[in-house]
PDB file of C-alpha atoms in Angstrom:
ATOM      1  CA  MET A  18     186.895 -40.410  16.127  1.00  0.00           C
ATOM      2  CA  THR A  19     185.993 -37.410  14.042  1.00  0.00           C
ATOM      3  CA  ALA A  20     188.184 -35.858  11.412  1.00  0.00           C
ATOM      4  CA  PRO A  21     189.260 -32.271  12.008  1.00  0.00           C
ATOM      5  CA  ASN A  22     187.602 -29.783   9.710  1.00  0.00           C
ATOM      6  CA  GLN A  23     189.430 -27.302   7.479  1.00  0.00           C
ATOM      7  CA  THR A  24     189.206 -24.349   9.895  1.00  0.00           C
ATOM      8  CA  ASP A  25     190.847 -26.387  12.670  1.00  0.00           C
ATOM      9  CA  ILE A  26     193.699 -27.331  10.356  1.00  0.00           C
ATOM     10  CA  ASP A  27     194.098 -23.709   9.221  1.00  0.00           C
ATOM     11  CA  ALA A  28     194.170 -22.488  12.809  1.00  0.00           C
ATOM     12  CA  MET A  29     196.732 -25.131  13.770  1.00  0.00           C
ATOM     13  CA  LEU A  30     198.962 -24.291  10.795  1.00  0.00           C
ATOM     14  CA  THR A  31     198.669 -20.576  11.515  1.00  0.00           C
ATOM     15  CA  ALA A  32     199.730 -21.141  15.121  1.00  0.00           C
ATOM     16  CA  LEU A  33     202.630 -23.395  14.134  1.00  0.00           C
ATOM     17  CA  LEU A  34     203.964 -21.193  11.324  1.00  0.00           C
ATOM     18  CA  ALA A  35     203.444 -17.796  12.941  1.00  0.00           C
ATOM     19  CA  PRO A  36     206.604 -15.844  13.754  1.00  0.00           C
ATOM     20  CA  PRO A  37     207.372 -15.469  17.427  1.00  0.00           C
ATOM     21  CA  PRO A  38     205.805 -12.381  18.991  1.00  0.00           C
ATOM     22  CA  ARG A  39     208.213  -9.496  19.392  1.00  0.00           C
ATOM     23  CA  PRO A  40     207.917  -5.756  19.843  1.00  0.00           C
ATOM     24  CA  GLY A  41     207.676  -3.556  16.767  1.00  0.00           C
ATOM     25  CA  ASP A  42     210.751  -1.922  15.292  1.00  0.00           C
ATOM     26  CA  ARG A  43     210.194   1.705  16.326  1.00  0.00           C
ATOM     27  CA  ALA A  44     213.409   3.007  14.712  1.00  0.00           C
ATOM     28  CA  PHE A  45     212.387   1.588  11.334  1.00  0.00           C
ATOM     29  CA  THR A  46     208.915   3.097  11.653  1.00  0.00           C
ATOM     30  CA  VAL A  47     210.379   6.525  12.437  1.00  0.00           C
ATOM     31  CA  GLN A  48     212.784   6.225   9.506  1.00  0.00           C
ATOM     32  CA  VAL A  49     209.940   5.382   7.116  1.00  0.00           C
ATOM     33  CA  GLU A  50     207.810   8.266   8.428  1.00  0.00           C
ATOM     34  CA  ARG A  51     210.716  10.683   7.930  1.00  0.00           C
ATOM     35  CA  ALA A  52     211.249   9.424   4.379  1.00  0.00           C
ATOM     36  CA  ILE A  53     207.560   9.943   3.604  1.00  0.00           C
ATOM     37  CA  ASP A  54     207.677  13.466   5.046  1.00  0.00           C
ATOM     38  CA  ALA A  55     210.831  14.252   3.034  1.00  0.00           C
ATOM     39  CA  GLN A  56     209.192  13.029  -0.174  1.00  0.00           C
ATOM     40  CA  ALA A  57     206.127  15.173   0.492  1.00  0.00           C
ATOM     41  CA  ALA A  58     208.282  18.242   1.176  1.00  0.00           C
ATOM     42  CA  TYR A  59     210.257  17.613  -2.009  1.00  0.00           C
ATOM     43  CA  ALA A  60     207.052  17.300  -4.035  1.00  0.00           C
ATOM     44  CA  ARG A  61     205.749  20.592  -2.610  1.00  0.00           C
ATOM     45  CA  ALA A  62     209.042  22.376  -3.340  1.00  0.00           C
ATOM     46  CA  ARG A  63     209.130  20.975  -6.857  1.00  0.00           C
ATOM     47  CA  ALA A  64     205.558  22.107  -7.564  1.00  0.00           C
ATOM     48  CA  ARG A  65     206.364  25.554  -6.171  1.00  0.00           C
ATOM     49  CA  PHE A  66     209.475  25.759  -8.368  1.00  0.00           C
ATOM     50  CA  TRP A  67     207.644  24.801 -11.568  1.00  0.00           C
ATOM     51  CA  ARG A  68     204.787  27.199 -10.832  1.00  0.00           C
ATOM     52  CA  SER A  69     207.230  30.056 -10.293  1.00  0.00           C
ATOM     53  CA  PHE A  70     209.238  29.064 -13.348  1.00  0.00           C
ATOM     54  CA  GLY A  71     206.068  29.049 -15.453  1.00  0.00           C
ATOM     55  CA  PHE A  72     205.145  32.556 -14.366  1.00  0.00           C
ATOM     56  CA  GLU A  73     208.661  33.810 -15.069  1.00  0.00           C
ATOM     57  CA  ALA A  74     208.686  32.160 -18.494  1.00  0.00           C
ATOM     58  CA  LEU A  75     205.329  33.790 -19.196  1.00  0.00           C
ATOM     59  CA  ALA A  76     206.788  37.171 -18.177  1.00  0.00           C
ATOM     60  CA  VAL A  77     209.798  36.705 -20.462  1.00  0.00           C
ATOM     61  CA  GLY A  78     207.453  35.698 -23.293  1.00  0.00           C
ATOM     62  CA  ALA A  79     205.370  38.806 -22.702  1.00  0.00           C
ATOM     63  CA  LEU A  80     208.528  40.950 -22.842  1.00  0.00           C
ATOM     64  CA  LEU A  81     209.558  39.264 -26.064  1.00  0.00           C
ATOM     65  CA  ALA A  82     206.118  39.812 -27.592  1.00  0.00           C
ATOM     66  CA  ALA A  83     206.104  43.453 -26.487  1.00  0.00           C
ATOM     67  CA  LEU A  84     209.545  44.024 -27.982  1.00  0.00           C
ATOM     68  CA  TRP A  85     208.499  42.327 -31.212  1.00  0.00           C
ATOM     69  CA  LEU A  86     205.356  44.466 -31.430  1.00  0.00           C
ATOM     70  CA  LEU A  87     207.328  47.635 -30.724  1.00  0.00           C
ATOM     71  CA  SER A  88     209.934  46.771 -33.327  1.00  0.00           C
ATOM     72  CA  SER A  89     207.290  46.280 -35.996  1.00  0.00           C
ATOM     73  CA  ALA A  90     205.308  49.430 -35.118  1.00  0.00           C
ATOM     74  CA  PRO A  91     205.998  52.410 -37.399  1.00  0.00           C
ATOM     75  CA  LEU A  92     205.732  55.046 -34.639  1.00  0.00           C
ATOM     76  CA  PRO A  93     208.845  54.299 -32.481  1.00  0.00           C
ATOM     77  CA  ALA A  94     211.028  53.226 -35.421  1.00  0.00           C
ATOM     78  CA  PRO A  95     212.136  56.757 -36.359  1.00  0.00           C
ATOM     79  CA  LEU A  96     212.919  57.517 -32.714  1.00  0.00           C
ATOM     80  CA  ALA A  97     215.037  54.436 -32.112  1.00  0.00           C
ATOM     81  CA  GLY A  98     216.593  53.960 -35.500  1.00  0.00           C
ATOM     82  CA  SER A  99     216.781  50.630 -37.259  1.00  0.00           C
ATOM     83  CA  THR A 100     220.063  49.538 -35.658  1.00  0.00           C
ATOM     84  CA  HIS A 101     218.800  49.651 -32.064  1.00  0.00           C
ATOM     85  CA  TRP A 102     216.295  46.847 -32.592  1.00  0.00           C
ATOM     86  CA  GLY A 103     219.149  44.521 -33.449  1.00  0.00           C
ATOM     87  CA  LEU A 104     220.098  44.567 -29.733  1.00  0.00           C
ATOM     88  CA  ALA A 105     216.761  43.127 -28.607  1.00  0.00           C
ATOM     89  CA  PRO A 106     217.521  39.383 -29.009  1.00  0.00           C
ATOM     90  CA  PRO A 107     220.831  39.471 -27.071  1.00  0.00           C
ATOM     91  CA  LEU A 108     219.264  41.585 -24.324  1.00  0.00           C
ATOM     92  CA  LEU A 109     216.362  39.167 -24.034  1.00  0.00           C
ATOM     93  CA  LEU A 110     218.814  36.276 -23.883  1.00  0.00           C
ATOM     94  CA  VAL A 111     220.643  37.985 -21.014  1.00  0.00           C
ATOM     95  CA  LEU A 112     217.308  38.544 -19.262  1.00  0.00           C
ATOM     96  CA  LEU A 113     216.321  34.913 -19.767  1.00  0.00           C
ATOM     97  CA  LEU A 114     219.681  33.705 -18.453  1.00  0.00           C
ATOM     98  CA  TRP A 115     219.307  35.984 -15.431  1.00  0.00           C
ATOM     99  CA  PHE A 116     215.903  34.437 -14.655  1.00  0.00           C
ATOM    100  CA  GLY A 117     217.406  30.975 -15.072  1.00  0.00           C
ATOM    101  CA  VAL A 118     220.313  31.699 -12.741  1.00  0.00           C
ATOM    102  CA  GLN A 119     217.954  33.143 -10.129  1.00  0.00           C
ATOM    103  CA  ARG A 120     215.809  29.998 -10.326  1.00  0.00           C
ATOM    104  CA  TRP A 121     218.858  27.746 -10.108  1.00  0.00           C
ATOM    105  CA  ARG A 122     220.264  29.592  -7.077  1.00  0.00           C
ATOM    106  CA  SER A 123     216.964  29.518  -5.207  1.00  0.00           C
ATOM    107  CA  ALA A 124     216.344  25.802  -5.824  1.00  0.00           C
TER     108      ALA A 124
END
């Protein structure tokens, strides 16, 4: 009598310990596919939001820099008077808050 080799034992154990054959769980597969699609859509929306937010922040920064340059230039100072430039920071804050609210409402 010959001893069974290792591959025969592995095949026998695989056959004995294998779960019974059954059809796949289609509902679970569909649920996982939908979750993957939802995550991909969320990632695209998030990237689009941050890209738009970056451009808007850059625009607000450019407005702030332009206002700062205008306030330090000697040419428009006599036209505007020294007290008008004191309104620039609150107006820029209102503009920045407006951009933030628009971003928050569209998200």
